[in-house]
Coordinates of C-alpha atoms and ligand atoms in Angstrom, one line a residue:
Chain A
M1 CA 196.1 148.2 117.5
N2 CA 196.1 148.9 113.8
D3 CA 192.6 148.0 113.0
I4 CA 190.4 150.4 111.0
Y5 CA 186.8 151.3 112.0
V6 CA 183.6 152.8 110.8
V7 CA 182.6 155.2 113.5
G8 CA 179.8 157.0 111.8
I9 CA 177.6 155.9 108.9
D10 CA 174.2 156.7 107.5
M11 CA 172.1 157.1 104.3
I12 CA 169.2 159.2 103.3
R13 CA 166.0 157.4 102.4
F14 CA 166.3 156.5 98.8
G15 CA 163.7 158.1 96.5
R16 CA 163.3 160.7 93.7
F17 CA 164.5 164.2 94.4
P18 CA 164.4 166.0 91.0
D19 CA 164.6 169.4 92.7
R20 CA 167.9 168.7 94.6
T21 CA 171.4 168.4 93.3
P22 CA 173.9 165.6 93.9
P23 CA 176.0 167.8 96.2
Q24 CA 172.9 168.6 98.3
L25 CA 172.0 164.9 98.6
A26 CA 175.6 164.1 99.5
A27 CA 175.7 166.9 102.1
E28 CA 172.7 165.5 103.8
A29 CA 174.2 162.1 104.1
A30 CA 177.6 163.4 105.1
L31 CA 176.1 165.4 108.0
M32 CA 174.1 162.4 109.1
A33 CA 177.2 160.3 109.2
L34 CA 179.2 162.9 111.0
D35 CA 176.3 163.3 113.5
D36 CA 176.3 159.5 114.0
A37 CA 179.9 159.7 114.9
G38 CA 179.5 162.9 117.0
L39 CA 182.1 164.6 114.8
S40 CA 182.3 167.6 112.5
I41 CA 183.6 168.1 109.0
T42 CA 186.5 170.0 110.7
D43 CA 187.6 166.7 112.1
M44 CA 188.0 165.1 108.7
Q45 CA 191.4 165.0 107.1
A46 CA 190.3 163.9 103.6
L47 CA 187.2 163.3 101.6
Y48 CA 186.6 160.5 99.1
C49 CA 183.5 161.2 97.1
G50 CA 181.9 158.6 94.8
N51 CA 179.6 159.7 92.0
L52 CA 179.2 158.3 88.5
M53 CA 176.9 160.5 86.4
Q54 CA 178.7 163.8 87.2
A55 CA 182.1 162.3 87.4
S56 CA 183.8 165.3 85.8
N57 CA 182.0 167.9 87.9
M58 CA 183.8 167.8 91.2
V59 CA 180.9 166.7 93.3
G60 CA 183.2 166.3 96.4
Q61 CA 184.3 169.9 96.3
R62 CA 180.7 171.1 95.7
L63 CA 179.7 168.9 98.7
L64 CA 182.2 170.8 100.9
R65 CA 180.7 174.1 99.7
E66 CA 177.5 172.9 101.3
I67 CA 179.0 171.8 104.6
G68 CA 182.3 173.5 105.1
Q69 CA 185.3 174.2 103.0
T70 CA 188.2 173.1 105.2
G71 CA 190.8 172.7 102.4
I72 CA 191.2 169.0 102.9
P73 CA 192.2 166.8 99.9
V74 CA 189.2 165.7 97.9
V75 CA 189.3 162.6 95.7
N76 CA 186.4 162.3 93.2
V77 CA 185.9 158.6 92.4
A78 CA 184.0 156.9 89.5
N79 CA 184.0 153.1 89.1
A80 CA 180.6 152.1 87.6
C81 CA 178.3 150.5 90.2
A82 CA 181.3 150.0 92.5
T83 CA 181.8 153.7 92.8
G84 CA 180.7 154.2 96.4
A85 CA 182.6 151.1 97.6
T86 CA 185.7 152.4 95.8
A87 CA 185.5 155.7 97.5
F88 CA 185.1 153.9 100.9
R89 CA 188.0 151.7 100.1
D90 CA 190.2 154.6 99.1
G91 CA 189.6 156.1 102.4
W92 CA 190.4 152.9 104.1
I93 CA 193.6 152.6 102.1
A94 CA 194.7 156.1 103.2
I95 CA 194.2 155.3 106.8
R96 CA 195.9 152.0 106.5
A97 CA 198.8 153.8 104.9
G98 CA 199.1 155.9 108.0
L99 CA 198.5 159.2 106.1
Y100 CA 195.3 160.1 108.0
D101 CA 193.4 159.1 111.2
M102 CA 189.9 160.1 110.1
V103 CA 188.4 160.5 106.7
L104 CA 184.9 160.9 105.2
A105 CA 183.6 158.7 102.4
V106 CA 180.5 159.7 100.5
G107 CA 178.6 158.1 97.7
V108 CA 175.8 159.9 95.8
E109 CA 173.8 159.6 92.7
Q110 CA 170.9 161.3 91.0
M111 CA 169.3 159.1 88.4
G112 CA 166.8 159.5 85.6
K113 CA 164.2 156.9 85.0
G114 CA 164.5 154.2 82.4
L115 CA 166.9 151.6 81.1
L116 CA 170.5 151.9 81.8
G117 CA 173.3 150.7 79.5
G118 CA 174.9 151.5 76.2
T119 CA 176.2 154.7 75.0
D120 CA 175.2 156.4 71.8
R121 CA 178.4 157.0 69.9
G122 CA 176.6 158.3 66.7
G123 CA 176.7 156.3 63.5
F124 CA 175.5 152.7 63.5
V125 CA 172.9 151.8 66.2
T126 CA 174.0 148.5 67.5
E127 CA 171.0 148.0 69.8
G128 CA 168.7 145.4 68.3
A129 CA 171.1 144.9 65.4
I130 CA 174.0 143.3 67.4
G131 CA 172.2 141.9 70.4
S132 CA 171.5 144.3 73.2
D133 CA 173.6 146.6 75.4
T134 CA 170.9 147.2 78.1
M135 CA 171.8 146.3 81.6
P136 CA 168.7 144.0 82.0
A137 CA 169.8 142.1 78.8
M138 CA 173.3 141.6 80.1
F139 CA 172.2 140.1 83.4
A140 CA 169.4 138.2 81.7
Q141 CA 172.1 136.3 79.7
I142 CA 174.1 135.7 82.8
G143 CA 171.0 134.2 84.4
L144 CA 170.3 132.0 81.4
E145 CA 174.0 130.9 81.5
H146 CA 173.2 129.6 85.0
Q147 CA 170.1 127.9 83.7
R148 CA 172.1 126.3 80.9
K149 CA 174.5 124.9 83.5
Y150 CA 172.2 123.9 86.3
G151 CA 168.6 124.1 85.1
T152 CA 167.8 127.2 87.2
T153 CA 164.2 128.3 86.5
F154 CA 162.4 131.6 85.8
E155 CA 160.5 130.9 89.0
Q156 CA 163.6 130.6 91.1
F157 CA 165.0 133.9 89.7
A158 CA 161.6 135.5 90.5
K159 CA 161.7 134.3 94.1
V160 CA 164.7 136.6 94.7
S161 CA 162.5 139.6 94.0
V162 CA 159.7 138.2 96.3
K163 CA 162.3 137.9 99.1
N164 CA 164.0 141.3 98.7
H165 CA 160.7 143.2 98.3
H166 CA 159.5 141.5 101.4
H167 CA 162.7 142.5 103.3
S168 CA 162.2 146.1 102.3
T169 CA 158.8 146.3 104.0
L170 CA 160.9 146.3 107.2
N171 CA 163.3 149.0 106.0
P172 CA 162.0 152.6 106.3
K173 CA 164.9 153.8 104.2
A174 CA 164.0 151.7 101.2
M175 CA 162.4 153.2 98.1
Y176 CA 159.6 150.7 98.2
Q177 CA 157.9 148.9 101.1
V178 CA 155.5 146.7 99.2
E179 CA 155.1 142.9 99.2
T180 CA 155.3 141.4 95.7
P181 CA 153.9 137.9 95.5
L182 CA 155.5 135.4 93.1
E183 CA 152.7 135.5 90.6
Q184 CA 152.9 139.3 90.5
V185 CA 156.7 139.3 90.0
M186 CA 156.4 136.7 87.2
A187 CA 153.5 138.4 85.5
S188 CA 154.9 141.9 85.6
E189 CA 156.2 143.4 82.3
M190 CA 158.9 141.2 80.7
I191 CA 162.0 143.4 80.1
A192 CA 164.6 140.8 79.1
Y193 CA 163.8 137.2 79.7
P194 CA 163.9 136.0 82.5
N195 CA 164.0 139.4 84.2
T196 CA 160.6 141.1 84.5
K197 CA 160.2 144.7 85.6
L198 CA 159.9 143.7 89.2
M199 CA 163.2 141.7 88.8
C200 CA 165.1 144.9 87.8
S201 CA 166.6 147.2 90.4
V202 CA 165.0 150.6 90.9
N203 CA 166.6 153.8 89.5
V204 CA 166.4 156.2 92.4
D205 CA 168.3 159.1 93.9
G206 CA 170.3 158.6 97.0
A207 CA 173.3 159.3 99.1
A208 CA 175.2 157.5 101.9
A209 CA 178.3 158.4 103.9
A210 CA 180.8 156.9 106.3
V211 CA 183.4 158.2 108.7
I212 CA 186.4 155.9 108.7
A213 CA 188.9 156.1 111.6
S214 CA 192.2 154.6 112.7
E215 CA 192.2 152.6 116.0
K216 CA 194.3 155.4 117.5
A217 CA 191.7 158.0 116.7
V218 CA 188.8 155.8 117.9
R219 CA 190.5 155.3 121.3
R220 CA 191.6 158.9 121.6
L221 CA 188.0 160.1 120.9
G222 CA 186.3 157.3 122.9
L223 CA 184.3 156.1 119.9
M224 CA 184.7 152.4 120.4
D225 CA 181.0 152.1 121.6
R226 CA 179.8 152.9 118.1
A227 CA 182.7 151.5 116.1
V228 CA 182.4 148.6 113.5
R229 CA 185.7 147.0 112.5
I230 CA 186.5 146.8 108.8
R231 CA 187.9 143.3 108.8
T232 CA 188.9 143.5 105.2
S233 CA 188.5 145.5 102.0
V234 CA 189.3 144.1 98.6
M235 CA 188.8 145.1 95.0
T236 CA 189.3 143.4 91.7
S237 CA 189.0 144.2 88.0
N238 CA 187.7 141.6 85.6
P239 CA 190.4 139.0 85.0
F240 CA 190.4 137.5 81.5
A241 CA 187.3 135.3 81.1
E242 CA 186.6 133.2 78.1
R243 CA 183.4 134.9 76.8
E244 CA 183.7 138.3 78.3
F245 CA 184.2 140.3 75.1
A246 CA 180.8 139.0 74.0
M247 CA 179.1 138.7 77.4
P248 CA 180.4 141.0 80.2
D249 CA 181.8 139.1 83.1
F250 CA 180.6 139.6 86.7
N251 CA 181.3 136.1 87.9
A252 CA 185.1 135.7 87.6
V253 CA 185.6 139.2 89.0
T254 CA 183.5 138.4 92.0
R255 CA 185.1 135.0 92.5
L256 CA 188.5 136.6 92.5
A257 CA 187.4 139.2 95.0
S258 CA 185.7 136.8 97.4
K259 CA 188.8 134.5 97.3
H260 CA 191.0 137.5 98.3
A261 CA 188.4 138.7 100.9
Y262 CA 188.2 135.3 102.7
E263 CA 192.0 134.9 102.6
A264 CA 192.6 138.4 104.0
A265 CA 190.0 138.0 106.7
G266 CA 191.1 134.5 107.6
I267 CA 187.5 133.2 107.6
G268 CA 185.2 131.1 105.5
P269 CA 181.8 131.9 104.1
D270 CA 180.1 129.8 106.8
E271 CA 181.2 132.4 109.4
I272 CA 179.4 135.3 107.7
N273 CA 176.1 136.1 109.3
L274 CA 174.6 138.4 106.7
V275 CA 175.4 139.6 103.2
E276 CA 174.4 142.6 101.2
L277 CA 175.2 141.6 97.6
H278 CA 174.8 143.3 94.2
D279 CA 171.2 142.3 93.2
C280 CA 171.0 144.8 90.4
F281 CA 168.8 142.1 88.7
A282 CA 167.1 139.1 90.3
T283 CA 169.3 136.8 88.1
A284 CA 172.4 138.4 89.5
E285 CA 171.7 137.5 93.1
L286 CA 171.5 133.8 92.4
V287 CA 174.8 133.7 90.5
H288 CA 176.5 135.6 93.3
Y289 CA 175.4 133.0 96.0
E290 CA 177.9 130.7 94.3
N291 CA 180.5 133.4 93.4
L292 CA 180.7 134.4 97.0
G293 CA 180.8 130.8 98.2
L294 CA 177.5 131.0 100.1
C295 CA 176.5 127.7 98.6
G296 CA 178.1 125.0 96.4
E297 CA 178.2 125.2 92.6
G298 CA 174.8 124.8 91.1
E299 CA 173.0 125.1 94.5
A300 CA 171.8 128.7 94.2
G301 CA 168.3 127.6 92.9
R302 CA 167.9 125.2 95.8
M303 CA 169.1 127.9 98.2
I304 CA 166.5 130.4 97.2
D305 CA 163.8 127.7 97.3
S306 CA 164.8 126.7 100.8
G307 CA 164.5 130.2 102.2
E308 CA 168.1 130.0 103.6
T309 CA 168.8 133.6 102.3
A310 CA 165.6 135.1 103.7
L311 CA 165.6 137.0 107.1
G312 CA 165.6 134.2 109.7
G313 CA 167.4 131.8 107.4
R314 CA 170.9 130.4 107.6
I315 CA 172.5 133.3 105.8
P316 CA 170.2 136.2 105.2
V317 CA 171.0 138.1 101.9
N318 CA 169.9 141.6 101.2
V319 CA 167.7 142.1 104.3
S320 CA 167.7 145.9 103.4
G321 CA 165.5 145.0 100.4
G322 CA 168.6 145.1 98.1
L323 CA 169.0 147.1 95.0
L324 CA 165.8 145.5 93.8
S325 CA 163.6 147.3 96.3
K326 CA 165.7 149.6 98.5
G327 CA 166.8 151.1 95.2
H328 CA 170.1 151.5 93.3
P329 CA 171.5 155.0 93.1
L330 CA 174.7 153.8 91.5
G331 CA 177.4 155.8 93.3
A332 CA 175.6 155.6 96.7
T333 CA 175.0 151.8 96.7
G334 CA 178.4 150.7 97.8
I335 CA 178.3 152.8 101.0
A336 CA 174.6 152.1 101.6
N337 CA 175.3 148.4 101.7
I338 CA 178.0 149.0 104.3
Y339 CA 175.5 151.1 106.3
E340 CA 173.1 148.2 106.3
V341 CA 175.6 145.6 107.5
A342 CA 177.1 148.0 110.1
T343 CA 173.6 148.7 111.4
H344 CA 173.0 145.0 112.0
L345 CA 176.5 144.6 113.7
R346 CA 175.5 147.5 116.0
G347 CA 172.2 145.7 116.8
K348 CA 170.2 148.7 115.6
A349 CA 168.4 147.3 112.5
G350 CA 165.0 147.1 114.2
A351 CA 162.4 144.8 112.7
R352 CA 164.8 143.4 110.2
Q353 CA 167.7 142.8 112.6
V354 CA 169.7 139.7 111.9
E355 CA 170.0 138.3 115.5
G356 CA 173.5 137.7 116.8
A357 CA 175.2 139.2 113.7
R358 CA 178.9 139.3 114.3
L359 CA 180.4 139.3 110.7
G360 CA 178.8 140.7 107.6
M361 CA 179.8 141.1 104.0
T362 CA 179.1 143.7 101.4
H363 CA 179.6 143.1 97.7
V364 CA 179.2 145.4 94.7
V365 CA 180.1 144.8 91.1
G366 CA 180.0 147.4 88.3
G367 CA 180.6 147.3 84.6
G368 CA 178.9 147.3 81.3
P369 CA 179.1 146.0 77.7
G370 CA 182.5 146.6 76.2
M371 CA 183.8 148.1 79.5
G372 CA 184.9 145.4 81.8
S373 CA 183.9 145.2 85.5
A374 CA 184.9 146.1 89.0
C375 CA 184.2 144.3 92.2
A376 CA 184.6 145.4 95.8
I377 CA 184.0 143.3 98.9
H378 CA 184.1 144.5 102.5
I379 CA 183.9 142.2 105.5
L380 CA 182.8 144.1 108.7
E381 CA 182.9 142.8 112.2
K382 CA 181.1 143.7 115.4
V383 CA 183.4 145.2 118.0
Chain B
M1 CA 178.3 136.8 44.7
S2 CA 181.3 139.2 44.6
N3 CA 180.6 142.9 44.7
S4 CA 177.1 142.4 45.9
Y5 CA 178.0 144.4 49.0
E6 CA 179.5 147.2 46.9
G7 CA 178.8 150.6 48.3
M8 CA 177.9 149.3 51.7
V9 CA 179.6 150.3 54.9
P10 CA 180.5 147.7 57.6
S11 CA 178.4 148.4 60.8
V12 CA 181.3 147.7 63.2
P13 CA 185.1 147.7 62.9
Y14 CA 185.4 143.9 63.2
L15 CA 183.1 143.3 60.3
K16 CA 185.2 143.6 57.2
I17 CA 184.8 143.3 53.4
D18 CA 187.8 141.7 51.7
S19 CA 189.3 142.6 48.3
T20 CA 186.9 140.2 46.5
G21 CA 183.9 141.9 48.1
E22 CA 183.2 139.1 50.6
P23 CA 182.3 140.1 54.1
Y24 CA 183.8 138.3 57.1
I25 CA 184.2 138.7 60.9
A26 CA 187.8 139.6 61.6
G27 CA 189.5 137.9 64.5
S28 CA 192.9 137.5 66.1
Q29 CA 194.6 134.5 67.7
C30 CA 197.4 134.6 70.2
G31 CA 200.3 132.5 69.2
K32 CA 201.4 132.0 72.8
C33 CA 198.2 130.9 74.6
G34 CA 196.0 130.2 71.6
Q35 CA 193.1 132.5 72.7
I36 CA 190.9 133.7 69.9
F37 CA 189.3 137.2 70.0
F38 CA 186.9 138.9 67.7
G39 CA 188.3 142.0 66.0
E40 CA 191.9 142.9 65.3
R41 CA 194.3 143.4 68.2
T42 CA 198.0 143.2 68.8
I43 CA 198.4 142.3 72.5
C44 CA 196.7 139.3 74.2
A45 CA 194.2 140.2 76.9
R46 CA 194.5 136.7 78.3
C47 CA 198.3 136.3 78.6
A48 CA 199.6 139.8 77.8
D49 CA 201.9 138.5 75.0
R50 CA 202.8 141.3 72.7
T51 CA 204.5 139.5 69.9
S52 CA 202.5 136.7 68.5
M53 CA 199.0 137.9 67.7
Q54 CA 197.8 136.7 64.2
A55 CA 194.9 138.1 62.3
M56 CA 192.4 135.5 61.2
R57 CA 188.8 135.1 60.0
L58 CA 186.3 133.8 62.4
G59 CA 184.1 130.8 61.5
E60 CA 180.6 131.4 60.2
T61 CA 178.9 128.5 62.1
G62 CA 178.5 128.0 65.8
K63 CA 176.3 127.2 68.7
L64 CA 173.9 129.3 70.9
Y65 CA 175.7 129.6 74.2
A66 CA 173.3 132.0 76.0
Y67 CA 170.5 134.4 74.9
T68 CA 167.8 136.6 76.1
V69 CA 164.5 137.8 74.6
I70 CA 164.4 141.6 74.7
H71 CA 161.0 143.0 75.2
R72 CA 162.0 146.5 76.3
S73 CA 164.9 148.3 74.8
F74 CA 166.1 151.9 74.3
P75 CA 163.6 154.2 72.7
G76 CA 163.1 153.6 69.0
V77 CA 164.4 150.1 69.0
K78 CA 161.9 147.5 67.7
T79 CA 161.1 144.6 70.1
P80 CA 160.9 141.8 70.7
F81 CA 164.2 140.4 69.5
V82 CA 166.7 137.7 70.5
A83 CA 170.1 138.9 71.8
A84 CA 172.5 135.9 71.5
T85 CA 175.9 134.9 72.6
V86 CA 177.4 132.4 70.1
E87 CA 180.4 130.1 70.4
L88 CA 181.8 129.9 66.9
D89 CA 183.1 126.7 65.5
G90 CA 186.9 127.0 65.3
G91 CA 187.0 129.4 68.3
G92 CA 185.8 132.8 69.3
V93 CA 182.7 134.0 71.0
L94 CA 180.5 136.7 69.3
K95 CA 177.4 138.6 70.4
G96 CA 174.7 139.3 67.9
T97 CA 171.0 139.3 67.1
L98 CA 169.4 135.9 66.3
L99 CA 166.9 136.2 63.5
E100 CA 164.4 133.8 61.9
V101 CA 163.3 132.3 65.2
E102 CA 160.3 133.0 67.4
P103 CA 161.3 135.3 70.2
D104 CA 160.1 132.8 72.7
P105 CA 162.3 131.0 75.2
A106 CA 160.3 127.8 74.6
K107 CA 161.5 127.8 71.0
L108 CA 165.1 128.4 71.8
A109 CA 167.6 125.7 72.9
F110 CA 171.0 126.1 74.3
D111 CA 173.6 124.8 71.9
M112 CA 171.3 125.1 68.9
P113 CA 173.4 125.3 65.7
V114 CA 173.5 128.8 64.1
R115 CA 175.3 130.4 61.3
T116 CA 176.4 134.0 60.6
V117 CA 174.8 135.9 57.7
F118 CA 175.6 139.3 56.3
R119 CA 172.7 141.6 55.4
D120 CA 171.7 145.2 54.8
S121 CA 170.9 146.5 58.3
G122 CA 168.3 149.0 57.1
Q123 CA 170.4 151.8 58.6
K124 CA 172.4 154.3 56.5
D125 CA 175.4 156.4 57.3
Q126 CA 175.5 160.2 57.0
D127 CA 176.3 159.9 53.3
G128 CA 173.3 157.7 52.7
R129 CA 175.3 154.5 52.2
P130 CA 173.7 151.4 53.7
Y131 CA 175.3 149.7 56.7
L132 CA 176.1 146.1 56.2
N133 CA 175.7 144.1 59.4
Y134 CA 176.0 140.5 60.6
Y135 CA 173.3 138.4 62.2
F136 CA 172.8 134.9 63.3
V137 CA 170.1 132.5 62.0
P138 CA 169.4 128.9 62.8
A139 CA 171.9 126.7 60.9
G140 CA 169.1 125.0 58.9
A141 CA 167.6 128.3 57.7
Ligands
LIG1 ZN1 197.7 134.9 74.8

């Protein structure tokens, strides 16, 4: 009787909207989620708003100016690429604490084009002189660390992009709906070996929103027919890892979170029917197969070769198209992933539906050179 | 060799020039858990001990742990180059640029021996003083 549910959730189609503002994009997603629940902003008791690039500009309050200033508490959240998931989790925490029965969580981002990473502090330019602080470089080294351990190949990493781009052809809300054959992925512009341009996530604008409710509210309002249970919500920061000061860690932080998540949910990875994980680069997806326990140590290369993580496979991963093809508006990604899994659990994912999906996992991880990292995992369950 | 770096400014805080004019990479070692860090610090990030951190100099030889060849970087940065993560002999892990190799994965091997060298970076500070930087090169070079 104390379970917590998503009762409304949606995302705008990811794309480039240079003429609109983050609050406007957030407002569109918020209204879509409220409509999905059949509720109004006046029913919401608090707002958790995730946005990274305008973290100091009260995007949540500006969102309410667009859709109704009801005076509810607004928490503006920033946590790198885990921003949206952190906003969602903060809403979950507040309901779990018994403070509210119904809250709105929104994630939004408006991105420029080009490489992410680094910050110009003035003075000495470290880029090129002390390695690289670009995001592709960071995840390239993480991929080659996997190659060092297990012999994972450039081709195996590239297959992740082939798969996720294929998935996105079935997702009308993805930025791209284009097949990218293996040869094309491998021959596209090399950014940071082994990640080519088609193996890097797409910088897009986007917003996603969710209405989170206590069981009491769900029953009182008769919303159980559209509810998806939040089986567990966990978050970690990067625990100390041997090489992380030189090479940012996204492995230990994910392993710790997945351990907590499986323990809290009382299930194992073999019970999960689909996963939306943080494929910010093709190399990242493979290391997370192992970090999330979807396969044994060193088996990620074999797993992508075998098609187990493709739609129709044993454990489909990123059937939305993932960050690689659906797009990665940083602050929106964490809630967009939850939207994808919830849509499958509701049996409403259309051509890309994972048949019989009962339990799904979302994973995001954010961070950067010299910063540390954040990981959030949610396990959702069909009601 | 001493004073050959006179008038140069270290590129980053953990690159230091000692009283005899010799550059080195500053490190710290926790007396409680033994962890070695690059740069000076007082509290251990691994075990949280506050009392036993000792300043040290990191070694100048090591092995290539991981790398990537950067073909596209931020505007104005010359490519390609090799970004490397090096495990130093004697402890500590350091990132840097690996020079004097072909920027080609086929020519790079995990665990290849490298050493640290200190060179004029070609960049200058606002007073026109050259920045001294550290790089890795293959150990034989
Ligand atoms: Zn220690």
